[in-house]
Amino acid sequence: MIIECRDLIKTYQADGRRMNAVDEASFVVQQGEFIFIHGHSGSGKTTLLSLIGGLTSPDTGQVLIDGRDNWQQSDNALSDLRNRTIGFIFQFASLIPALTVLENVLLPMSFGGVAAGARERATQLLVEVGLKEKMHSYPGQLSGGQQRRVAIARAFINKPAIILADEPTGDLDEETEQEIFELFKTFNREQRTTFLIVTHNQHLATTIPGSRVFTMRQGLLKEIQAG
Ligand SMILES: Nc1ncnc2c1ncn2[C@@H]1O[C@H](COP(=O)(O)OP(=O)(O)OP(=O)(O)O)[C@@H](O)[C@H]1O
Ligand SMILES: [Mg+2]
């Protein structure tokens, strides 16, 4: 199994009260699976992805990626995991304004040294998300949907084993959304990439046979469709 969550609990203090943003989540994901997570605003979806990606530490419980506990390893090993094993597509645009589109896509590579062929790979990814012409533009010169597509290309640059995607197509039209999901399916087929996708679009899961669907409600995670 590529991801294992055991009794994950994350609480936050709100108005002097503690609330469970994630309440005892336990589940296992095998390599190459497509997982969809639905749920109302504030139900804990982003918190869950941050816990899995090692961006937030749980109060109690464990996250194991490829058998290794996120919080039982050195800071270096954890950053390495976040850089190489996991590709993040955040809920809100997260590009560096001072870098060009191409430089933004290459950014996750720069931590480990930009490998030979990296520019070609970045260019190819930008072609696939339909942004070849914008390669040398800056994020401020792009629309919200275009920025989102740059973030999608960036998430794939290191060929991560896992993609954690928070509303990856939230601000895209239906046709572009479909294209992005075709791209996801291609990576899944060719590289056995595992996908955890938070989305409000319940239709998407039906376009990917074998995908599993979870819902979150006040921190409680429940599987409603097994793969
Ligand atoms: N850093 C934080 N400090 C305090 N409370 C937080 C923090 N992050 C999240 N929360 C609270 O935890 C709960 C879950 O938040 P989360 O962002 O995970 O929800 P979500 O399901 O992603 O919602 P949305 O669909 O609106 O993005 C919310 O009640 C939120 O207010
Ligand atoms: Mg969220």
XYZ file of N, CA and C and ligand atoms in Angstrom:
713
model
N 0.843 -1.205 0.000
C 0.000 0.000 0.000
C 0.868 1.241 0.000
N 0.423 2.237 -0.746
C 1.243 3.443 -0.860
C 0.927 4.454 0.244
N -0.365 4.481 0.663
C -0.749 5.399 1.743
C -1.513 4.624 2.806
N -1.138 4.831 4.052
C -1.935 4.255 5.134
C -2.145 5.318 6.219
N -3.396 5.596 6.517
C -3.719 6.524 7.598
C -4.325 5.726 8.734
N -3.801 5.963 9.937
C -4.301 5.236 11.102
C -4.826 6.218 12.143
N -6.116 6.185 12.361
C -6.752 6.973 13.429
C -6.271 8.425 13.482
N -6.270 9.071 12.333
C -5.768 10.444 12.270
C -6.722 11.417 12.931
N -6.202 12.210 13.841
C -7.014 13.258 14.450
C -6.259 14.576 14.368
N -6.961 15.605 13.876
C -6.397 16.948 13.884
C -7.445 17.886 14.445
N -7.116 18.567 15.521
C -8.088 19.507 16.094
C -7.573 20.929 15.948
N -8.494 21.846 15.861
C -8.173 23.271 15.868
C -8.988 23.944 16.948
N -8.427 25.042 17.441
C -9.121 25.850 18.431
C -9.971 26.869 17.676
N -11.261 26.904 17.946
C -12.103 27.903 17.295
C -13.070 28.478 18.325
N -13.077 29.788 18.493
C -13.937 30.465 19.471
C -13.810 29.818 20.850
N -12.586 29.538 21.246
C -12.364 28.973 22.568
C -12.742 27.511 22.703
N -13.223 26.917 21.596
C -13.571 25.491 21.654
C -12.648 24.719 20.719
N -12.408 23.470 21.059
C -11.633 22.633 20.147
C -12.599 21.914 19.220
N -12.243 21.893 17.947
C -13.078 21.129 17.023
C -12.190 20.174 16.223
N -12.746 19.017 15.914
C -11.980 18.033 15.151
C -12.127 18.296 13.659
N -11.078 18.861 13.074
C -11.109 19.095 11.621
C -11.043 17.756 10.896
N -10.257 16.833 11.444
C -10.230 15.449 10.954
C -10.384 14.559 12.169
N -11.375 13.651 12.094
C -11.788 12.908 13.276
C -11.595 11.404 13.072
N -10.460 10.910 13.527
C -10.164 9.466 13.462
C -10.277 8.866 12.075
N -9.578 9.453 11.145
C -9.611 8.908 9.783
C -8.634 7.743 9.653
N -9.145 6.625 9.167
C -8.318 5.446 8.898
C -8.658 4.912 7.518
N -7.665 4.771 6.678
C -7.892 4.130 5.382
C -6.565 3.792 4.722
N -6.665 2.957 3.715
C -5.489 2.464 3.028
C -5.678 2.686 1.531
N -4.642 3.142 0.859
C -4.707 3.368 -0.583
C -3.597 2.563 -1.256
N -3.962 1.840 -2.295
C -2.961 1.073 -3.052
C -2.428 1.918 -4.205
N -1.214 1.590 -4.609
C -0.611 2.332 -5.707
C -1.490 2.262 -6.952
N -1.661 3.413 -7.602
C -2.411 3.456 -8.849
C -3.904 3.681 -8.678
N -4.355 3.810 -7.423
C -5.790 4.042 -7.222
C -6.148 5.513 -7.454
N -7.415 5.703 -7.855
C -8.001 7.037 -7.965
C -8.981 7.201 -6.811
N -8.741 8.164 -5.947
C -9.631 8.399 -4.810
C -10.263 9.781 -4.960
N -11.575 9.836 -4.875
C -12.267 11.129 -4.882
C -12.799 11.413 -3.491
N -12.687 12.658 -3.060
C -13.201 13.040 -1.755
C -14.159 14.217 -1.930
N -15.404 14.007 -1.514
C -16.416 15.058 -1.560
C -16.709 15.532 -0.133
N -17.390 16.639 -0.024
C -17.790 17.104 1.310
C -18.024 18.598 1.316
N -18.879 19.025 2.224
C -19.217 20.447 2.336
C -18.003 21.267 2.732
N -18.106 22.557 2.491
C -17.066 23.486 2.920
C -16.847 23.368 4.429
N -15.596 23.261 4.825
C -15.276 23.180 6.245
C -15.330 21.780 6.825
N -15.541 20.761 5.968
C -15.688 19.401 6.495
C -14.354 18.710 6.775
N -13.229 19.335 6.359
C -11.923 18.767 6.720
C -11.112 18.211 5.560
N -11.554 18.457 4.325
C -10.901 17.861 3.157
C -9.463 18.356 2.972
N -9.283 19.662 3.020
C -7.935 20.219 2.847
C -7.026 19.792 3.992
N -7.592 19.771 5.204
C -6.799 19.341 6.363
C -6.319 17.909 6.166
N -7.205 17.051 5.673
C -6.830 15.650 5.443
C -5.687 15.548 4.426
N -5.801 16.300 3.315
C -4.728 16.253 2.315
C -3.411 16.768 2.897
N -3.471 17.818 3.719
C -2.235 18.359 4.315
C -1.586 17.353 5.254
N -2.429 16.582 5.943
C -1.885 15.556 6.846
C -1.183 14.471 6.031
N -1.840 14.046 4.949
C -1.262 12.983 4.123
C 0.037 13.457 3.472
N 0.043 14.715 3.040
C 1.218 15.258 2.361
C 2.334 15.699 3.282
N 2.138 15.544 4.586
C 3.201 15.916 5.519
C 3.379 17.419 5.660
N 2.316 18.184 5.368
C 2.384 19.638 5.520
C 1.881 20.051 6.895
N 1.050 19.216 7.498
C 0.476 19.455 8.821
C 0.689 18.186 9.635
N 1.020 18.336 10.910
C 1.189 17.126 11.727
C -0.108 16.825 12.470
N -0.454 15.544 12.591
C -1.686 15.189 13.304
C -1.505 15.342 14.808
N -2.601 15.517 15.530
C -2.529 15.507 16.997
C -2.186 14.097 17.456
N -2.933 13.148 16.925
C -2.625 11.735 17.175
C -2.885 10.967 15.895
N -2.362 9.754 15.850
C -2.522 8.929 14.659
C -1.285 9.016 13.778
N -1.324 8.251 12.716
C -0.144 8.163 11.849
C -0.512 8.213 10.375
N 0.425 8.728 9.597
C 0.339 8.641 8.141
C 1.589 7.919 7.668
N 1.407 6.827 6.967
C 2.552 6.112 6.408
C 2.508 6.204 4.895
N 3.586 6.681 4.315
C 3.702 6.728 2.869
C 4.738 5.682 2.490
N 4.305 4.720 1.705
C 5.212 3.630 1.341
C 5.819 2.979 2.583
N 5.017 2.870 3.626
C 5.449 2.190 4.842
C 6.224 3.049 5.832
N 6.510 4.298 5.440
C 7.286 5.142 6.363
C 6.410 6.225 6.992
N 6.500 6.320 8.309
C 5.707 7.292 9.046
C 6.226 8.711 8.770
N 5.335 9.574 8.285
C 5.718 10.959 7.968
C 6.467 11.649 9.101
N 6.010 11.378 10.325
C 6.551 12.160 11.447
C 7.560 11.388 12.277
N 8.005 10.248 11.765
C 9.058 9.489 12.437
C 10.297 9.481 11.567
N 10.500 10.521 10.808
C 11.705 10.589 9.983
C 12.289 11.998 10.072
N 13.522 12.148 9.600
C 14.208 13.434 9.715
C 13.496 14.487 8.862
N 13.729 15.756 9.176
C 13.166 16.859 8.393
C 13.563 16.724 6.932
N 14.811 16.324 6.707
C 15.298 16.169 5.333
C 14.527 15.103 4.582
N 14.305 13.989 5.258
C 13.588 12.891 4.612
C 12.156 13.319 4.315
N 11.556 14.075 5.240
C 10.184 14.538 5.036
C 10.114 15.534 3.875
N 11.083 16.458 3.785
C 11.029 17.395 2.642
C 11.277 16.669 1.337
N 12.113 15.660 1.406
C 12.358 14.863 0.221
C 11.075 14.180 -0.261
N 10.335 13.663 0.703
C 9.051 13.031 0.395
C 8.116 14.033 -0.275
N 8.037 15.248 0.316
C 7.142 16.274 -0.225
C 7.569 16.726 -1.611
N 8.861 16.633 -1.886
C 9.373 17.080 -3.176
C 9.313 16.056 -4.270
N 9.633 14.831 -3.925
C 9.810 13.815 -4.972
C 8.672 12.825 -5.061
N 8.105 12.470 -3.912
C 7.104 11.411 -3.930
C 5.714 11.974 -4.153
N 5.514 13.222 -3.715
C 4.175 13.797 -3.760
C 4.145 15.040 -4.635
N 3.136 15.115 -5.486
C 2.900 16.327 -6.255
C 1.644 16.992 -5.699
N 1.737 18.268 -5.382
C 0.606 18.988 -4.782
C -0.060 19.895 -5.806
N -1.372 19.822 -5.870
C -2.131 20.838 -6.599
C -3.033 21.474 -5.550
N -2.705 22.691 -5.168
C -3.404 23.328 -4.051
C -4.730 23.932 -4.487
N -5.558 24.177 -3.471
C -6.900 24.715 -3.723
C -6.825 26.116 -4.343
N -5.835 26.892 -3.897
C -5.700 28.239 -4.432
C -4.374 28.345 -5.168
N -4.332 29.188 -6.180
C -3.123 29.325 -7.001
C -1.927 29.548 -6.089
N -0.839 28.921 -6.414
C 0.307 28.984 -5.517
C 1.586 29.130 -6.326
N 1.535 30.003 -7.322
C 2.711 30.197 -8.169
C 3.558 31.347 -7.626
N 4.839 31.322 -7.967
C 5.735 32.402 -7.545
C 5.669 33.509 -8.597
N 5.170 34.705 -8.209
C 4.923 35.764 -9.192
C 6.169 36.218 -9.946
N 7.339 36.141 -9.302
C 8.556 36.665 -9.932
C 9.194 35.677 -10.902
N 8.666 34.463 -10.957
C 9.218 33.465 -11.875
C 8.291 33.300 -13.074
N 8.874 32.986 -14.237
C 8.045 32.735 -15.417
C 7.294 31.415 -15.228
N 6.363 31.176 -16.131
C 5.587 29.934 -16.124
C 6.532 28.732 -16.156
N 7.498 28.756 -17.078
C 8.444 27.644 -17.207
C 9.241 27.464 -15.909
N 9.704 28.570 -15.350
C 10.493 28.488 -14.104
C 9.653 27.954 -12.946
N 8.375 28.334 -12.926
C 7.481 27.816 -11.886
C 7.333 26.296 -11.989
N 7.204 25.814 -13.219
C 7.048 24.366 -13.410
C 8.325 23.628 -12.997
N 9.460 24.269 -13.227
C 10.749 23.637 -12.893
C 11.088 23.735 -11.403
N 10.356 24.565 -10.685
C 10.717 24.863 -9.289
C 10.905 23.625 -8.395
N 9.979 22.645 -8.422
C 10.172 21.491 -7.532
C 11.450 20.722 -7.827
N 11.995 20.894 -9.017
C 13.233 20.196 -9.378
C 14.439 20.881 -8.786
N 14.354 22.198 -8.632
C 15.553 22.950 -8.262
C 16.073 22.535 -6.888
N 15.188 21.948 -6.056
C 15.646 21.532 -4.726
C 16.633 20.376 -4.819
N 16.464 19.541 -5.802
C 17.376 18.405 -5.941
C 18.333 18.598 -7.109
N 18.421 19.811 -7.646
C 19.261 20.047 -8.817
C 18.462 19.723 -10.066
N 18.454 20.650 -11.021
C 17.650 20.431 -12.221
C 18.324 19.380 -13.110
N 17.637 18.288 -13.303
C 18.209 17.165 -14.051
C 18.238 17.470 -15.543
N 19.088 16.737 -16.236
C 19.149 16.864 -17.695
C 17.778 16.542 -18.271
N 17.373 17.290 -19.266
C 16.094 17.012 -19.898
C 14.914 17.628 -19.169
N 15.199 18.328 -18.072
C 14.110 18.877 -17.268
C 13.330 19.954 -18.017
N 14.058 20.815 -18.724
C 13.370 21.884 -19.460
C 12.456 21.292 -20.524
N 12.926 20.230 -21.163
C 12.116 19.575 -22.194
C 10.864 18.985 -21.564
N 11.061 18.363 -20.390
C 9.913 17.760 -19.715
C 8.916 18.842 -19.296
N 9.437 19.938 -18.753
C 8.564 21.036 -18.328
C 7.805 21.605 -19.533
N 8.520 21.758 -20.638
C 7.891 22.285 -21.848
C 6.793 21.338 -22.323
N 7.105 20.040 -22.313
C 6.128 19.036 -22.737
C 4.870 19.086 -21.862
N 5.080 19.214 -20.545
C 3.934 19.295 -19.626
C 3.096 20.530 -19.927
N 3.765 21.631 -20.230
C 3.023 22.863 -20.547
C 2.249 22.715 -21.854
N 2.803 21.973 -22.796
C 2.064 21.675 -24.026
C 0.809 20.879 -23.673
N 0.979 19.884 -22.796
C -0.142 19.007 -22.454
C -1.263 19.724 -21.710
N -0.908 20.764 -20.941
C -1.979 21.515 -20.276
C -2.423 22.712 -21.131
N -1.884 22.776 -22.367
C -2.347 23.785 -23.323
C -1.796 25.176 -23.096
N -0.557 25.254 -22.577
C -0.014 26.578 -22.258
C 1.356 26.854 -22.876
N 1.616 26.213 -24.001
C 2.931 26.379 -24.627
C 3.235 27.858 -24.899
N 2.220 28.581 -25.355
C 2.438 29.993 -25.738
C 2.735 30.878 -24.540
N 2.367 30.387 -23.346
C 2.514 31.247 -22.161
C 3.774 30.921 -21.358
N 4.602 30.064 -21.911
C 5.770 29.544 -21.201
C 6.628 30.631 -20.557
N 6.792 31.739 -21.279
C 7.691 32.780 -20.775
C 6.926 33.962 -20.168
N 5.624 33.781 -19.985
C 4.839 34.822 -19.307
C 5.003 34.675 -17.800
N 4.531 35.672 -17.066
C 4.535 35.610 -15.605
C 3.114 35.300 -15.120
N 3.006 34.678 -13.932
C 1.678 34.294 -13.429
C 0.676 35.441 -13.449
N 1.137 36.653 -13.130
C 0.245 37.815 -13.102
C -0.375 38.130 -14.447
N 0.217 37.574 -15.511
C -0.309 37.837 -16.859
C -1.280 36.753 -17.305
N -1.559 35.793 -16.426
C -2.434 34.669 -16.798
C -3.783 34.767 -16.113
N -4.771 34.117 -16.704
C -6.085 34.007 -16.055
C -5.982 33.008 -14.911
N -7.006 32.985 -14.062
C -7.018 32.056 -12.931
C -6.914 30.604 -13.381
N -7.647 30.262 -14.423
C -7.633 28.895 -14.937
C -6.280 28.519 -15.541
N -5.655 29.491 -16.183
C -4.324 29.237 -16.751
C -3.308 29.031 -15.630
N -3.402 29.827 -14.576
C -2.496 29.657 -13.429
C -2.682 28.271 -12.824
N -3.952 27.852 -12.763
C -4.253 26.538 -12.222
C -3.582 25.446 -13.058
N -3.604 25.634 -14.373
C -2.997 24.622 -15.250
C -1.475 24.595 -15.106
N -0.869 25.757 -14.824
C 0.585 25.776 -14.557
C 0.869 24.960 -13.288
N 0.026 25.153 -12.272
C 0.209 24.424 -11.012
C 0.055 22.914 -11.234
N -0.817 22.539 -12.167
C -1.002 21.118 -12.477
C 0.263 20.570 -13.147
N 0.790 21.312 -14.118
C 2.038 20.880 -14.787
C 3.157 20.750 -13.752
N 3.241 21.717 -12.863
C 4.302 21.717 -11.846
C 4.210 20.479 -10.942
N 3.000 20.075 -10.622
C 2.819 18.933 -9.720
C 3.407 17.645 -10.308
N 3.495 17.593 -11.648
C 3.944 16.356 -12.296
C 5.428 16.344 -12.634
N 6.125 17.462 -12.427
C 7.491 17.576 -12.961
C 8.436 16.494 -12.435
N 8.297 16.116 -11.174
C 9.199 15.105 -10.605
C 8.658 13.677 -10.717
N 7.676 13.473 -11.566
C 7.036 12.157 -11.698
C 6.687 11.553 -10.344
N 5.879 12.267 -9.567
C 5.579 11.795 -8.216
C 4.722 10.529 -8.226
N 4.866 9.731 -7.177
C 4.060 8.520 -7.063
C 2.628 8.867 -6.679
N 2.480 10.012 -5.984
C 1.158 10.406 -5.468
C 0.870 11.849 -5.869
N -0.360 12.083 -6.336
C -0.805 13.463 -6.565
C -1.915 13.763 -5.561
N -1.724 14.832 -4.793
C -2.769 15.307 -3.885
C -3.346 16.572 -4.505
N -4.607 16.501 -4.905
C -5.187 17.595 -5.671
C -6.431 18.137 -4.968
N -6.387 19.410 -4.635
C -7.479 20.054 -3.910
C -8.269 20.923 -4.884
N -9.425 20.465 -5.309
C -10.218 21.187 -6.320
C -9.365 21.562 -7.529
N -8.702 20.577 -8.158
C -7.738 20.908 -9.210
C -8.360 21.581 -10.429
N -9.662 21.331 -10.654
C -10.283 21.906 -11.849
C -11.435 22.834 -11.473
N -11.420 23.304 -10.242
C -12.511 24.137 -9.731
C -12.789 25.364 -10.574
N -11.744 25.970 -11.130
C -11.969 27.199 -11.899
C -11.776 26.991 -13.403
N -11.980 25.750 -13.840
C -11.827 25.482 -15.277
C -13.181 25.131 -15.896
N -13.318 25.463 -17.185
C -14.552 25.094 -17.875
C -14.581 23.579 -18.075
N -15.741 23.072 -18.440
C -15.946 21.629 -18.507
C -14.997 20.927 -19.487
N -14.780 21.567 -20.611
C -13.934 20.948 -21.635
C -12.486 20.851 -21.148
N -11.995 21.918 -20.548
C -10.618 21.911 -20.036
C -10.503 20.925 -18.882
N -11.538 20.880 -18.060
C -11.562 19.920 -16.954
C -11.412 18.494 -17.489
N -12.150 18.206 -18.554
C -12.095 16.880 -19.170
C -10.691 16.582 -19.669
N -10.052 17.576 -20.285
C -8.686 17.406 -20.798
C -7.709 17.121 -19.664
N -7.887 17.841 -18.558
C -6.989 17.641 -17.410
C -7.163 16.224 -16.859
N -8.418 15.753 -16.821
C -8.636 14.395 -16.309
C -8.108 13.333 -17.269
N -8.125 13.629 -18.565
C -7.502 12.699 -19.525
C -6.005 12.608 -19.238
N -5.413 13.754 -18.936
C -3.979 13.802 -18.597
C -3.711 12.986 -17.324
N -4.565 13.163 -16.322
C -4.428 12.388 -15.083
C -4.472 10.892 -15.393
N -5.429 10.507 -16.246
C -5.584 9.090 -16.576
C -4.352 8.553 -17.304
N -3.781 9.395 -18.163
C -2.576 8.975 -18.884
C -1.431 8.716 -17.909
N -1.216 9.646 -16.978
C -0.142 9.454 -15.987
C -0.424 8.219 -15.133
N -1.679 8.023 -14.822
C -2.070 6.871 -14.012
C -1.746 5.569 -14.749
N -2.015 5.557 -16.038
C -1.776 4.362 -16.848
C -0.281 4.129 -17.044
N 0.442 5.206 -17.363
C 1.852 5.051 -17.725
C 2.767 4.923 -16.517
N 2.425 5.603 -15.425
C 3.349 5.643 -14.281
C 2.734 5.112 -12.993
N 1.526 4.589 -13.094
C 0.782 4.099 -11.925
C 0.675 5.164 -10.833
N 0.552 6.406 -11.250
C 0.401 7.498 -10.296
C -0.889 7.311 -9.500
N -0.801 7.518 -8.196
C -1.957 7.438 -7.304
C -2.538 8.845 -7.153
N -3.874 8.946 -7.237
C -4.507 10.269 -7.159
C -5.479 10.364 -5.990
N -5.338 11.406 -5.187
C -6.361 11.758 -4.193
C -6.890 13.118 -4.600
N -8.159 13.156 -4.968
C -8.710 14.368 -5.561
C -9.920 14.860 -4.781
N -9.805 16.054 -4.234
C -10.945 16.695 -3.588
C -11.708 17.458 -4.660
N -12.986 17.190 -4.780
C -13.773 17.901 -5.795
C -15.246 17.951 -5.410
N -15.916 18.989 -5.875
C -17.363 19.079 -5.684
C -18.095 18.411 -6.835
N -17.360 18.122 -7.902
C -17.974 17.541 -9.084
C -18.118 16.022 -8.930
N -19.321 15.585 -8.595
C -19.536 14.166 -8.314
C -19.536 13.336 -9.585
N -19.653 14.000 -10.704
C -19.698 13.305 -11.990
C -18.326 12.715 -12.351
N -17.247 13.370 -11.882
C -15.896 12.960 -12.303
C -15.581 11.511 -11.965
N -16.013 11.080 -10.778
C -15.716 9.703 -10.354
C -16.305 8.695 -11.332
N -17.445 9.032 -11.931
C -18.088 8.086 -12.852
C -17.303 7.963 -14.156
N -16.425 8.927 -14.439
C -15.646 8.864 -15.681
C -14.381 8.025 -15.506
N -14.113 7.594 -14.271
C -12.920 6.780 -14.026
C -13.319 5.457 -13.377
N -13.431 4.418 -14.203
C -13.845 3.113 -13.680
C -12.884 2.646 -12.585
N -13.454 2.063 -11.542
C -12.605 1.526 -10.471
C -12.207 2.547 -9.427
N -12.611 3.821 -9.628
C -12.220 4.820 -8.638
C -13.034 4.633 -7.356
N -12.463 5.090 -6.240
C -13.154 5.002 -4.953
C -13.599 6.400 -4.542
N -14.729 6.459 -3.857
C -15.272 7.754 -3.463
C -15.470 7.799 -1.948
N -14.989 8.876 -1.342
C -15.182 9.123 0.088
C -15.948 10.423 0.264
N -16.682 10.510 1.366
C -17.242 11.809 1.719
C -16.706 12.197 3.089
N -16.632 13.497 3.309
C -16.259 13.993 4.638
C -17.395 14.832 5.164
N -17.646 14.648 6.460
C -18.694 15.398 7.129
C -18.196 15.685 8.532
N -18.013 16.948 8.825
C -17.509 17.365 10.138
C -16.323 16.521 10.600
N -15.385 16.346 9.710
C -14.159 15.636 10.067
C -14.217 14.136 9.933
N -15.430 13.608 9.738
C -15.568 12.152 9.632
C -15.512 11.713 8.177
N -14.634 10.775 7.918
C -14.433 10.282 6.563
C -15.167 8.961 6.390
N -15.855 8.838 5.259
C -16.621 7.616 5.039
C -16.495 7.209 3.575
N -16.229 5.942 3.345
C -16.137 5.465 1.955
C -17.540 5.130 1.464
N -17.940 5.756 0.353
C -19.298 5.494 -0.136
C -19.292 4.691 -1.430
N -18.112 4.550 -2.025
C -18.046 3.706 -3.232
C -16.688 3.044 -3.287
N -16.682 1.735 -3.111
C -15.420 1.000 -3.181
C -15.056 0.782 -4.634
N -13.766 0.680 -4.920
C -13.282 0.628 -6.306
C -13.657 -0.631 -7.053
N -5.147 26.649 10.421
C -6.362 26.540 10.963
N -6.656 27.101 12.154
C -7.880 26.964 12.709
N -8.897 26.288 12.131
C -8.661 25.728 10.944
C -7.394 25.816 10.284
N -7.457 25.141 9.116
C -8.711 24.664 9.030
N -9.434 25.001 10.114
C -10.826 24.605 10.399
O -10.937 23.200 10.217
C -12.136 22.868 9.531
C -11.814 22.089 8.272
O -11.159 22.964 7.353
P -10.710 22.505 5.899
O -9.942 23.600 5.298
O -10.023 21.193 6.021
O -12.112 22.295 5.184
P -12.453 21.941 3.668
O -13.290 20.709 3.700
O -11.206 21.892 2.876
O -13.357 23.174 3.221
P -13.472 23.912 1.777
O -14.339 23.033 0.924
O -14.149 25.194 2.120
O -12.098 24.100 1.230
C -12.863 24.183 9.292
O -13.831 24.346 10.289
C -11.776 25.241 9.406
O -12.307 26.433 9.904
Mg -10.475 23.042 1.338
